[in-house]
Amino acid sequence: MNERITRLKEDYAKNESKIASLQAKNKKLAEKITQHENAEIIGAVRSTGISIDELLSLLGKTEIKNDLEDNDNEI
């Protein structure tokens, strides 16, 4: 095979590997961002001192139990 084609294919394979690595890194960073945002939200809600019922009312929810069960089923 042509040497130039061989080199190009090798470079292509290296780039594919780098892309996969960067995508994995971005996925981990996105998860960390979500964790920190969730912690910030929880802290803000707790600092208000409102009850769970008041929070649910504010959010327009009637029950939290069904939401938790749905989340458990997704995991």
GROMACS .gro file of N, CA and C in nm:
model
  225
    1MET      N    1   0.084  -0.118   0.000
    1MET     CA    2   0.000   0.000   0.000
    1MET      C    3   0.089   0.124   0.000
    2ASN      N    4   0.039   0.229  -0.055
    2ASN     CA    5   0.109   0.355  -0.061
    2ASN      C    6   0.145   0.403   0.080
    3GLU      N    7   0.270   0.445   0.096
    3GLU     CA    8   0.319   0.488   0.228
    3GLU      C    9   0.238   0.606   0.281
    4ARG      N   10   0.201   0.697   0.194
    4ARG     CA   11   0.124   0.814   0.235
    4ARG      C   12  -0.013   0.772   0.290
    5ILE      N   13  -0.076   0.678   0.225
    5ILE     CA   14  -0.206   0.628   0.270
    5ILE      C   15  -0.192   0.562   0.407
    6THR      N   16  -0.087   0.485   0.423
    6THR     CA   17  -0.061   0.418   0.551
    6THR      C   18  -0.046   0.520   0.663
    7ARG      N   19   0.032   0.626   0.639
    7ARG     CA   20   0.051   0.729   0.740
    7ARG      C   21  -0.080   0.801   0.772
    8LEU      N   22  -0.156   0.829   0.669
    8LEU     CA   23  -0.284   0.897   0.690
    8LEU      C   24  -0.379   0.810   0.773
    9LYS      N   25  -0.380   0.681   0.745
    9LYS     CA   26  -0.464   0.590   0.822
    9LYS      C   27  -0.419   0.582   0.967
   10GLU      N   28  -0.288   0.585   0.990
   10GLU     CA   29  -0.236   0.583   1.127
   10GLU      C   30  -0.276   0.711   1.201
   11ASP      N   31  -0.261   0.825   1.133
   11ASP     CA   32  -0.302   0.952   1.193
   11ASP      C   33  -0.451   0.953   1.224
   12TYR      N   34  -0.528   0.898   1.133
   12TYR     CA   35  -0.672   0.891   1.152
   12TYR      C   36  -0.705   0.808   1.276
   13ALA      N   37  -0.640   0.695   1.291
   13ALA     CA   38  -0.663   0.608   1.407
   13ALA      C   39  -0.624   0.679   1.537
   14LYS      N   40  -0.513   0.753   1.536
   14LYS     CA   41  -0.471   0.828   1.654
   14LYS      C   42  -0.575   0.933   1.691
   15ASN      N   43  -0.625   1.003   1.590
   15ASN     CA   44  -0.727   1.105   1.615
   15ASN      C   45  -0.855   1.043   1.671
   16GLU      N   46  -0.894   0.928   1.620
   16GLU     CA   47  -1.013   0.859   1.671
   16GLU      C   48  -0.994   0.826   1.819
   17SER      N   49  -0.875   0.782   1.855
   17SER     CA   50  -0.846   0.749   1.994
   17SER      C   51  -0.852   0.873   2.082
   18LYS      N   52  -0.796   0.983   2.035
   18LYS     CA   53  -0.798   1.108   2.110
   18LYS      C   54  -0.941   1.158   2.128
   19ILE      N   55  -1.020   1.148   2.022
   19ILE     CA   56  -1.159   1.192   2.028
   19ILE      C   57  -1.237   1.111   2.131
   20ALA      N   58  -1.218   0.981   2.131
   20ALA     CA   59  -1.287   0.894   2.227
   20ALA      C   60  -1.248   0.930   2.369
   21SER      N   61  -1.119   0.956   2.389
   21SER     CA   62  -1.071   0.993   2.522
   21SER      C   63  -1.131   1.126   2.566
   22LEU      N   64  -1.135   1.223   2.477
   22LEU     CA   65  -1.192   1.354   2.512
   22LEU      C   66  -1.342   1.347   2.536
   23GLN      N   67  -1.411   1.262   2.461
   23GLN     CA   68  -1.555   1.246   2.484
   23GLN      C   69  -1.581   1.185   2.621
   24ALA      N   70  -1.500   1.089   2.660
   24ALA     CA   71  -1.514   1.029   2.793
   24ALA      C   72  -1.486   1.132   2.902
   25LYS      N   73  -1.384   1.215   2.879
   25LYS     CA   74  -1.351   1.320   2.976
   25LYS      C   75  -1.466   1.420   2.986
   26ASN      N   76  -1.524   1.458   2.873
   26ASN     CA   77  -1.637   1.551   2.875
   26ASN      C   78  -1.757   1.493   2.948
   27LYS      N   79  -1.780   1.364   2.933
   27LYS     CA   80  -1.892   1.299   3.002
   27LYS      C   81  -1.871   1.306   3.152
   28LYS      N   82  -1.749   1.279   3.199
   28LYS     CA   83  -1.719   1.286   3.342
   28LYS      C   84  -1.734   1.429   3.394
   29LEU      N   85  -1.690   1.527   3.313
   29LEU     CA   86  -1.703   1.667   3.353
   29LEU      C   87  -1.850   1.708   3.362
   30ALA      N   88  -1.930   1.662   3.269
   30ALA     CA   89  -2.074   1.693   3.271
   30ALA      C   90  -2.139   1.635   3.396
   31GLU      N   91  -2.099   1.514   3.434
   31GLU     CA   92  -2.153   1.451   3.555
   31GLU      C   93  -2.113   1.530   3.680
   32LYS      N   94  -1.988   1.577   3.685
   32LYS     CA   95  -1.942   1.657   3.798
   32LYS      C   96  -2.017   1.789   3.805
   33ILE      N   97  -2.040   1.851   3.690
   33ILE     CA   98  -2.115   1.977   3.686
   33ILE      C   99  -2.255   1.955   3.744
   34THR      N  100  -2.321   1.848   3.700
   34THR     CA  101  -2.455   1.818   3.748
   34THR      C  102  -2.455   1.794   3.899
   35GLN      N  103  -2.356   1.721   3.949
   35GLN     CA  104  -2.347   1.695   4.093
   35GLN      C  105  -2.332   1.826   4.170
   36HIS      N  106  -2.247   1.915   4.123
   36HIS     CA  107  -2.225   2.042   4.192
   36HIS      C  108  -2.349   2.131   4.183
   37GLU      N  109  -2.415   2.131   4.068
   37GLU     CA  110  -2.539   2.209   4.055
   37GLU      C  111  -2.646   2.156   4.149
   38ASN      N  112  -2.659   2.024   4.156
   38ASN     CA  113  -2.758   1.964   4.246
   38ASN      C  114  -2.728   1.998   4.392
   39ALA      N  115  -2.602   1.993   4.429
   39ALA     CA  116  -2.564   2.027   4.567
   39ALA      C  117  -2.597   2.173   4.596
   40GLU      N  118  -2.573   2.259   4.499
   40GLU     CA  119  -2.603   2.401   4.516
   40GLU      C  120  -2.754   2.424   4.532
   41ILE      N  121  -2.831   2.355   4.451
   41ILE     CA  122  -2.977   2.366   4.459
   41ILE      C  123  -3.027   2.317   4.595
   42ILE      N  124  -2.978   2.202   4.639
   42ILE     CA  125  -3.018   2.147   4.767
   42ILE      C  126  -2.982   2.242   4.880
   43GLY      N  127  -2.862   2.298   4.875
   43GLY     CA  128  -2.820   2.393   4.978
   43GLY      C  129  -2.909   2.516   4.980
   44ALA      N  130  -2.945   2.566   4.862
   44ALA     CA  131  -3.030   2.685   4.854
   44ALA      C  132  -3.169   2.656   4.911
   45VAL      N  133  -3.223   2.539   4.879
   45VAL     CA  134  -3.356   2.503   4.928
   45VAL      C  135  -3.353   2.484   5.080
   46ARG      N  136  -3.251   2.418   5.129
   46ARG     CA  137  -3.242   2.395   5.274
   46ARG      C  138  -3.224   2.526   5.350
   47SER      N  139  -3.154   2.621   5.291
   47SER     CA  140  -3.130   2.747   5.360
   47SER      C  141  -3.257   2.831   5.375
   48THR      N  142  -3.360   2.800   5.295
   48THR     CA  143  -3.485   2.875   5.305
   48THR      C  144  -3.566   2.833   5.427
   49GLY      N  145  -3.544   2.712   5.473
   49GLY     CA  146  -3.614   2.663   5.592
   49GLY      C  147  -3.758   2.621   5.566
   50ILE      N  148  -3.797   2.604   5.440
   50ILE     CA  149  -3.934   2.562   5.413
   50ILE      C  150  -3.945   2.411   5.425
   51SER      N  151  -4.067   2.367   5.453
   51SER     CA  152  -4.090   2.223   5.468
   51SER      C  153  -4.100   2.157   5.331
   52ILE      N  154  -4.097   2.025   5.331
   52ILE     CA  155  -4.110   1.951   5.207
   52ILE      C  156  -4.245   1.977   5.143
   53ASP      N  157  -4.350   1.982   5.226
   53ASP     CA  158  -4.484   2.009   5.174
   53ASP      C  159  -4.491   2.147   5.109
   54GLU      N  160  -4.429   2.246   5.171
   54GLU     CA  161  -4.428   2.381   5.114
   54GLU      C  162  -4.352   2.383   4.981
   55LEU      N  163  -4.241   2.311   4.977
   55LEU     CA  164  -4.162   2.304   4.855
   55LEU      C  165  -4.241   2.238   4.743
   56LEU      N  166  -4.307   2.126   4.775
   56LEU     CA  167  -4.388   2.057   4.676
   56LEU      C  168  -4.500   2.146   4.625
   57SER      N  169  -4.561   2.219   4.716
   57SER     CA  170  -4.668   2.311   4.677
   57SER      C  171  -4.613   2.419   4.585
   58LEU      N  172  -4.498   2.472   4.619
   58LEU     CA  173  -4.434   2.574   4.538
   58LEU      C  174  -4.402   2.523   4.397
   59LEU      N  175  -4.363   2.397   4.390
   59LEU     CA  176  -4.328   2.336   4.261
   59LEU      C  177  -4.451   2.283   4.186
   60GLY      N  178  -4.567   2.289   4.251
   60GLY     CA  179  -4.688   2.240   4.187
   60GLY      C  180  -4.701   2.090   4.190
   61LYS      N  181  -4.634   2.027   4.284
   61LYS     CA  182  -4.641   1.882   4.298
   61LYS      C  183  -4.732   1.849   4.417
   62THR      N  184  -4.792   1.731   4.412
   62THR     CA  185  -4.876   1.690   4.524
   62THR      C  186  -4.808   1.584   4.609
   63GLU      N  187  -4.724   1.503   4.545
   63GLU     CA  188  -4.655   1.397   4.619
   63GLU      C  189  -4.512   1.385   4.571
   64ILE      N  190  -4.425   1.351   4.662
   64ILE     CA  191  -4.286   1.325   4.625
   64ILE      C  192  -4.262   1.175   4.608
   65LYS      N  193  -4.345   1.094   4.672
   65LYS     CA  194  -4.326   0.949   4.669
   65LYS      C  195  -4.325   0.894   4.526
   66ASN      N  196  -4.419   0.935   4.445
   66ASN     CA  197  -4.425   0.885   4.307
   66ASN      C  198  -4.301   0.924   4.227
   67ASP      N  199  -4.252   1.045   4.248
   67ASP     CA  200  -4.132   1.089   4.178
   67ASP      C  201  -4.013   1.005   4.218
   68LEU      N  202  -4.001   0.973   4.346
   68LEU     CA  203  -3.888   0.892   4.393
   68LEU      C  204  -3.898   0.750   4.337
   69GLU      N  205  -4.017   0.695   4.334
   69GLU     CA  206  -4.034   0.560   4.278
   69GLU      C  207  -3.997   0.559   4.131
   70ASP      N  208  -4.035   0.662   4.057
   70ASP     CA  209  -4.000   0.669   3.915
   70ASP      C  210  -3.849   0.673   3.898
   71ASN      N  211  -3.778   0.749   3.983
   71ASN     CA  212  -3.633   0.758   3.976
   71ASN      C  213  -3.569   0.624   4.009
   72ASP      N  214  -3.623   0.552   4.106
   72ASP     CA  215  -3.570   0.421   4.141
   72ASP      C  216  -3.584   0.323   4.025
   73ASN      N  217  -3.693   0.332   3.952
   73ASN     CA  218  -3.715   0.242   3.840
   73ASN      C  219  -3.620   0.272   3.725
   74GLU      N  220  -3.576   0.397   3.712
   74GLU     CA  221  -3.483   0.434   3.605
   74GLU      C  222  -3.343   0.380   3.631
   75ILE      N  223  -3.308   0.365   3.756
   75ILE     CA  224  -3.173   0.318   3.792
   75ILE      C  225  -3.167   0.174   3.772
   0.00000   0.00000   0.00000
